[in-house]
XYZ file of C-alpha atoms in Angstrom:
394
model
C 0.000 0.000 0.000
C 2.829 2.386 0.913
C 4.732 1.554 -2.255
C 1.638 2.211 -4.331
C 1.101 5.667 -2.789
C 4.728 6.611 -3.315
C 4.531 5.576 -6.946
C 1.368 7.612 -7.477
C 2.959 10.708 -5.936
C 5.767 10.730 -8.437
C 5.234 12.511 -11.705
C 5.771 10.715 -15.030
C 9.219 10.951 -16.617
C 8.225 13.602 -19.170
C 6.713 15.802 -16.419
C 9.838 15.454 -14.258
C 12.021 16.541 -17.179
C 9.803 19.561 -17.900
C 9.800 20.694 -14.260
C 13.564 20.328 -13.837
C 14.313 22.108 -17.116
C 11.938 24.993 -16.347
C 13.205 25.344 -12.753
C 16.823 25.308 -13.936
C 16.292 27.939 -16.643
C 14.400 30.239 -14.273
C 17.032 29.853 -11.556
C 19.890 30.577 -13.968
C 18.185 33.652 -15.453
C 15.904 35.084 -12.764
C 18.044 34.746 -9.636
C 20.975 36.788 -11.028
C 18.476 39.401 -12.203
C 17.072 39.511 -8.676
C 20.546 40.149 -7.268
C 21.176 42.880 -9.833
C 17.821 44.516 -9.065
C 18.505 44.504 -5.336
C 22.003 45.849 -5.915
C 20.729 48.756 -7.969
C 17.759 49.536 -5.697
C 19.389 49.389 -2.261
C 21.561 52.235 -1.001
C 23.481 49.597 0.928
C 23.990 47.030 -1.879
C 23.094 43.556 -0.663
C 24.285 44.420 2.802
C 21.074 45.284 4.593
C 19.125 42.764 6.601
C 16.142 43.215 4.309
C 18.208 42.441 1.225
C 19.761 39.375 2.854
C 16.327 38.132 3.934
C 14.887 38.660 0.450
C 17.838 36.875 -1.160
C 17.424 33.930 1.225
C 13.666 33.702 0.581
C 14.013 33.906 -3.202
C 16.793 31.300 -3.171
C 14.537 29.031 -1.132
C 11.726 29.649 -3.629
C 13.996 28.454 -6.458
C 14.886 25.347 -4.441
C 11.194 24.700 -3.865
C 10.542 24.763 -7.634
C 13.011 21.874 -8.014
C 11.134 19.946 -5.309
C 7.880 20.169 -7.315
C 8.764 17.153 -9.481
C 8.676 14.816 -6.483
C 6.336 16.470 -3.935
C 4.237 18.980 -5.901
C 1.662 19.660 -3.163
C 4.217 20.244 -0.422
C 6.331 22.359 -2.760
C 3.288 24.447 -3.695
C 2.387 24.996 -0.020
C 5.940 26.096 0.816
C 6.137 28.289 -2.272
C 2.807 29.960 -1.464
C 4.029 30.724 2.069
C 7.268 32.194 0.698
C 5.381 34.347 -1.819
C 3.042 35.569 0.933
C 6.035 36.564 3.038
C 7.734 38.306 0.110
C 4.516 40.167 -0.677
C 4.745 42.118 2.602
C 8.491 42.813 2.443
C 9.075 46.132 0.753
C 12.272 46.885 -1.111
C 13.206 50.489 -1.729
C 12.876 51.330 -5.401
C 11.081 48.038 -6.152
C 8.041 47.875 -3.901
C 6.843 44.442 -2.867
C 9.679 41.926 -3.088
C 7.155 39.490 -4.596
C 7.600 41.521 -7.805
C 11.280 40.546 -8.115
C 12.267 38.356 -11.108
C 12.758 35.250 -8.938
C 9.020 35.199 -8.203
C 8.548 33.621 -11.645
C 9.713 30.360 -10.016
C 6.307 30.232 -8.328
C 4.710 29.662 -11.734
C 6.552 26.321 -11.966
C 4.699 25.210 -8.833
C 1.346 26.231 -10.336
C 2.235 24.381 -13.558
C 3.202 21.223 -11.651
C -0.126 21.009 -9.801
C -2.118 21.806 -12.950
C -0.313 18.909 -14.623
C -1.363 16.484 -11.879
C -4.245 14.033 -12.061
C -6.199 15.547 -9.136
C -8.669 18.100 -10.568
C -9.505 19.554 -7.145
C -5.839 20.221 -6.367
C -5.329 21.713 -9.819
C -8.230 24.145 -9.428
C -7.091 24.936 -5.900
C -3.664 25.944 -7.240
C -5.334 28.302 -9.724
C -7.479 29.860 -7.009
C -4.537 30.326 -4.627
C -2.414 31.822 -7.401
C -5.096 34.356 -8.340
C -5.690 35.191 -4.684
C -1.942 35.688 -4.279
C -1.947 38.201 -7.123
C -4.635 40.112 -5.226
C -2.635 39.981 -1.976
C 0.493 41.366 -3.664
C -1.494 44.209 -5.196
C -3.199 44.914 -1.866
C 0.194 45.043 -0.145
C 1.358 47.608 -2.693
C -1.765 49.726 -2.160
C -1.543 49.496 1.650
C 2.054 50.741 1.572
C 1.145 53.515 -0.816
C 3.810 52.423 -3.330
C 1.577 51.334 -6.174
C 1.131 54.850 -7.575
C -1.689 55.493 -10.021
C -4.788 53.245 -9.570
C -4.513 52.304 -13.215
C -1.106 50.836 -12.446
C -2.730 48.748 -9.705
C -5.021 47.192 -12.271
C -2.173 46.640 -14.735
C -0.040 45.008 -12.048
C -2.869 42.807 -10.769
C -3.832 41.863 -14.328
C -0.238 40.956 -15.195
C 0.064 38.744 -12.130
C -3.270 37.026 -12.820
C -2.385 36.468 -16.490
C 0.915 34.877 -15.455
C -0.771 32.512 -13.007
C -3.552 31.579 -15.450
C -1.046 31.036 -18.288
C 1.075 28.717 -16.116
C -2.028 26.813 -15.014
C -3.333 26.546 -18.586
C 0.008 25.243 -19.877
C 0.064 22.651 -17.106
C -3.497 21.566 -17.906
C -2.656 21.333 -21.607
C 0.412 19.214 -20.852
C -1.768 16.938 -18.706
C -4.309 16.516 -21.506
C -1.554 15.658 -23.962
C -0.112 13.130 -21.530
C -3.523 11.542 -20.977
C -4.127 11.416 -24.734
C -0.743 9.767 -25.272
C -1.510 7.170 -22.584
C -4.926 6.485 -24.111
C -3.297 6.097 -27.513
C -0.788 3.605 -26.095
C -3.593 1.646 -24.426
C -5.559 1.609 -27.672
C -2.520 0.472 -29.637
C -1.950 -2.291 -27.083
C -5.594 -3.336 -27.331
C -5.406 -3.439 -31.142
C -2.145 -5.397 -31.013
C -3.710 -7.946 -28.649
C -6.774 -8.262 -30.890
C -4.552 -8.826 -33.919
C -2.540 -11.427 -32.027
C -5.705 -13.269 -31.001
C -6.857 -13.160 -34.607
C -3.489 -14.468 -35.800
C -3.567 -17.320 -33.284
C -7.120 -18.148 -34.382
C -6.040 -18.240 -38.030
C -3.063 -20.454 -37.227
C -5.271 -22.873 -35.298
C -7.731 -22.893 -38.170
C -4.996 -23.543 -40.739
C -3.300 -26.349 -38.824
C -6.363 -28.192 -37.569
C -8.575 -27.644 -40.615
C -5.890 -28.686 -43.074
C -4.883 -31.770 -41.129
C -8.456 -32.957 -40.551
C -9.367 -32.386 -44.194
C -6.373 -34.409 -45.357
C -7.173 -37.156 -42.838
C -10.753 -37.414 -44.106
C -9.599 -37.484 -47.726
C -7.038 -40.176 -47.018
C -9.573 -42.246 -45.068
C -12.042 -42.054 -47.972
C -9.286 -43.102 -50.362
C -8.426 -46.063 -48.123
C -12.032 -47.320 -48.269
C -11.908 -47.779 -52.033
C -8.557 -49.541 -52.100
C -8.794 -53.275 -52.783
C -5.307 -54.323 -51.824
C -4.708 -54.739 -48.117
C -1.135 -53.431 -48.209
C -2.231 -50.250 -49.943
C -5.115 -49.790 -47.498
C -2.802 -50.317 -44.532
C -0.373 -47.745 -45.939
C -3.195 -45.227 -46.488
C -4.524 -45.712 -42.962
C -1.022 -45.287 -41.588
C -0.835 -41.955 -43.395
C -4.140 -40.986 -41.773
C -2.701 -41.754 -38.354
C 0.518 -39.907 -39.166
C -1.435 -36.840 -40.282
C -3.429 -36.927 -37.043
C -0.267 -37.140 -34.987
C 1.215 -34.236 -36.942
C -1.916 -32.153 -36.325
C -1.795 -32.814 -32.597
C 1.903 -31.973 -32.499
C 1.282 -28.683 -34.315
C -1.610 -27.785 -32.009
C 0.400 -28.568 -28.891
C 3.284 -26.499 -30.282
C 1.041 -23.460 -30.649
C -0.288 -23.845 -27.129
C 3.263 -24.157 -25.798
C 4.163 -20.886 -27.503
C 1.424 -19.125 -25.538
C 2.793 -20.428 -22.215
C 6.497 -20.265 -23.004
C 8.760 -17.760 -21.268
C 10.094 -14.955 -23.468
C 13.723 -16.014 -23.146
C 13.122 -19.582 -24.353
C 13.891 -20.243 -28.029
C 10.894 -20.876 -30.279
C 10.607 -23.515 -32.972
C 10.840 -22.086 -36.487
C 7.531 -21.189 -38.119
C 6.869 -23.156 -41.331
C 7.638 -21.207 -44.480
C 8.326 -21.687 -48.175
C 10.996 -24.264 -47.384
C 8.319 -26.453 -45.780
C 6.107 -26.646 -48.874
C 7.499 -29.961 -50.220
C 6.761 -31.713 -46.915
C 3.296 -30.145 -46.724
C 2.429 -31.287 -50.242
C 3.819 -34.775 -49.733
C 1.721 -35.247 -46.613
C -1.496 -34.023 -48.282
C -1.416 -36.283 -51.338
C -3.285 -39.554 -51.702
C -4.487 -41.904 -54.396
C -7.573 -39.721 -54.868
C -5.747 -36.393 -54.734
C -2.788 -35.760 -57.009
C -0.693 -32.750 -56.061
C 2.091 -31.552 -58.349
C 4.737 -29.135 -57.150
C 7.322 -27.258 -59.133
C 9.688 -24.344 -58.577
C 10.802 -21.912 -61.291
C 13.742 -19.535 -60.957
C 16.421 -19.081 -58.338
C 15.282 -18.941 -54.729
C 15.832 -15.611 -52.966
C 15.568 -14.410 -49.377
C 12.115 -13.248 -48.273
C 10.839 -11.750 -45.037
C 9.496 -14.134 -42.358
C 5.994 -12.688 -42.847
C 6.106 -13.374 -46.583
C 7.442 -16.897 -46.087
C 4.715 -17.777 -43.554
C 2.063 -16.175 -45.772
C 3.148 -18.346 -48.713
C 3.058 -21.531 -46.639
C -0.370 -20.788 -45.150
C -1.740 -19.837 -48.562
C -0.748 -23.195 -50.067
C -2.022 -25.023 -46.991
C -5.421 -23.308 -47.085
C -5.758 -23.658 -50.872
C -5.089 -27.416 -50.737
C -7.521 -27.747 -47.817
C -10.281 -25.971 -49.730
C -9.665 -27.973 -52.897
C -9.921 -31.294 -51.045
C -12.861 -30.214 -48.898
C -15.089 -28.714 -51.575
C -14.375 -30.963 -54.584
C -15.248 -34.581 -55.177
C -12.283 -36.840 -56.058
C -10.309 -37.454 -58.128
C -8.690 -34.033 -57.782
C -5.598 -32.651 -59.441
C -3.858 -29.753 -57.698
C -0.859 -27.819 -59.009
C 1.364 -25.757 -56.750
C 3.941 -23.503 -58.410
C 6.520 -21.198 -56.860
C 7.964 -18.759 -59.384
C 10.963 -16.693 -58.284
C 11.887 -13.368 -59.918
C 14.448 -10.717 -58.998
C 12.044 -8.761 -56.801
C 9.237 -11.147 -55.903
C 8.065 -14.693 -55.406
C 4.811 -15.732 -57.064
C 2.912 -18.596 -55.448
C 0.056 -20.175 -57.412
C -2.274 -22.995 -56.370
C -4.813 -24.291 -58.889
C -7.160 -27.294 -58.917
C -9.229 -28.850 -61.705
C -12.503 -28.846 -59.765
C -12.557 -32.630 -59.414
C -15.861 -34.326 -60.210
C -17.938 -31.490 -58.790
C -18.397 -29.515 -55.583
C -19.457 -31.180 -52.365
C -20.971 -27.877 -51.215
C -21.199 -24.338 -52.615
C -18.445 -21.927 -51.599
C -18.069 -18.265 -52.470
C -14.616 -17.813 -51.019
C -15.623 -15.715 -48.020
C -14.724 -18.133 -45.227
C -12.340 -17.624 -42.349
C -9.497 -19.370 -44.170
C -9.571 -17.125 -47.240
C -9.957 -14.010 -45.093
C -6.924 -15.018 -43.041
C -5.048 -15.802 -46.260
C -5.720 -12.322 -47.624
C -4.762 -10.635 -44.338
C -1.465 -12.530 -44.217
C -0.531 -11.700 -47.802
C -1.427 -8.024 -47.444
C 0.355 -7.907 -44.078
C 3.523 -9.052 -45.868
C 3.097 -6.241 -48.460
C 1.944 -8.713 -51.083
C -0.975 -8.976 -53.496
C -3.560 -11.772 -53.628
C -5.769 -12.788 -56.549
C -8.504 -15.434 -56.377
C -10.092 -16.847 -59.549
C -12.931 -19.311 -59.781
C -13.831 -21.325 -62.842
C -14.220 -25.079 -62.956
C -11.851 -25.060 -60.018
C -10.004 -22.536 -57.891
C -6.849 -20.643 -58.842
C -5.176 -18.656 -56.058
C -2.177 -16.487 -56.850
C -0.082 -14.390 -54.477
C 2.846 -12.117 -55.305
C 5.125 -11.482 -52.323
C 8.222 -9.232 -52.191
C 11.655 -10.837 -52.244
C 14.998 -9.317 -51.423
C 17.371 -8.586 -54.255
C 20.577 -10.646 -54.129
C 23.679 -8.588 -54.915
């Protein structure tokens, strides 16, 4: 509980920097000007008790402005007391010592409270600052040093404008900070939503593809007459099931794995031959060919290509009656890799499909996320073509 309160009392890093910079600049500029003003105004330069007291109070006011980054309320209370004391100390040739240049340091205290999260404290700082301007003016009038009444109004107005400006700048800085925090929270929320969507797509791709291939291989095994061939087909069904379970468990392990533990490589273009070999059967012929020299591609593009082929094969097997012929082609150029998956439509569609399912949506999102282009054609069968950027080899 104590640790929590201490953390809440501290200002954010950007606020701390602003307070320290402002306090430093004011101290470096205003305090020497205060000494010069006192030196020029006093017949006994800096030697009188009044001058020494004013110098001590203004120096303490500058120190208090530095304290505002850590304890803004306490610093404001001390600063207000110092300003009240200075208001009733008259300096010959100057008037109220609260009008010395070092009094600008008080505006840092007003700014610090206006920048805080407590609205009541912020408004209280504004009210105290405005009241202080009135007290300083009243002290001038009571001593008979303010001169013309019009000058009273000008002086009071100047003091009030300074306090209000400092408070307004602090409030504006607070609003910007809150907006930045809200933006970060929104970006985090969007990133989490995208990650959930990505995990959902990966689960869909792995499980859907594997189950579809298992069903196709089981149906092919039923029509085989030779026992050896049937046994081999059923073994492939079991192997596909084991592979699906291994892939699913791998994804779930990723979600629970510590950040410092190495992750297994995500399947990419290099895994296409194994994917195609595992999906084929006596009822589903899949041909694979590569054209051109292979080039480096980004991890996003490589994963997008693998998932595209996986989803396209899954759809072809699921929605077409066997026998089915599927062609997968990877065409490499200097600046891109073109991945095409086409099927002949088999003996007809098991069920109508307009290409708006989760798999095709995820396919399009992956390709576009890798700065690629996706084209989907439908005739007797499906033809899916993606162009993904490749790195130029020097």
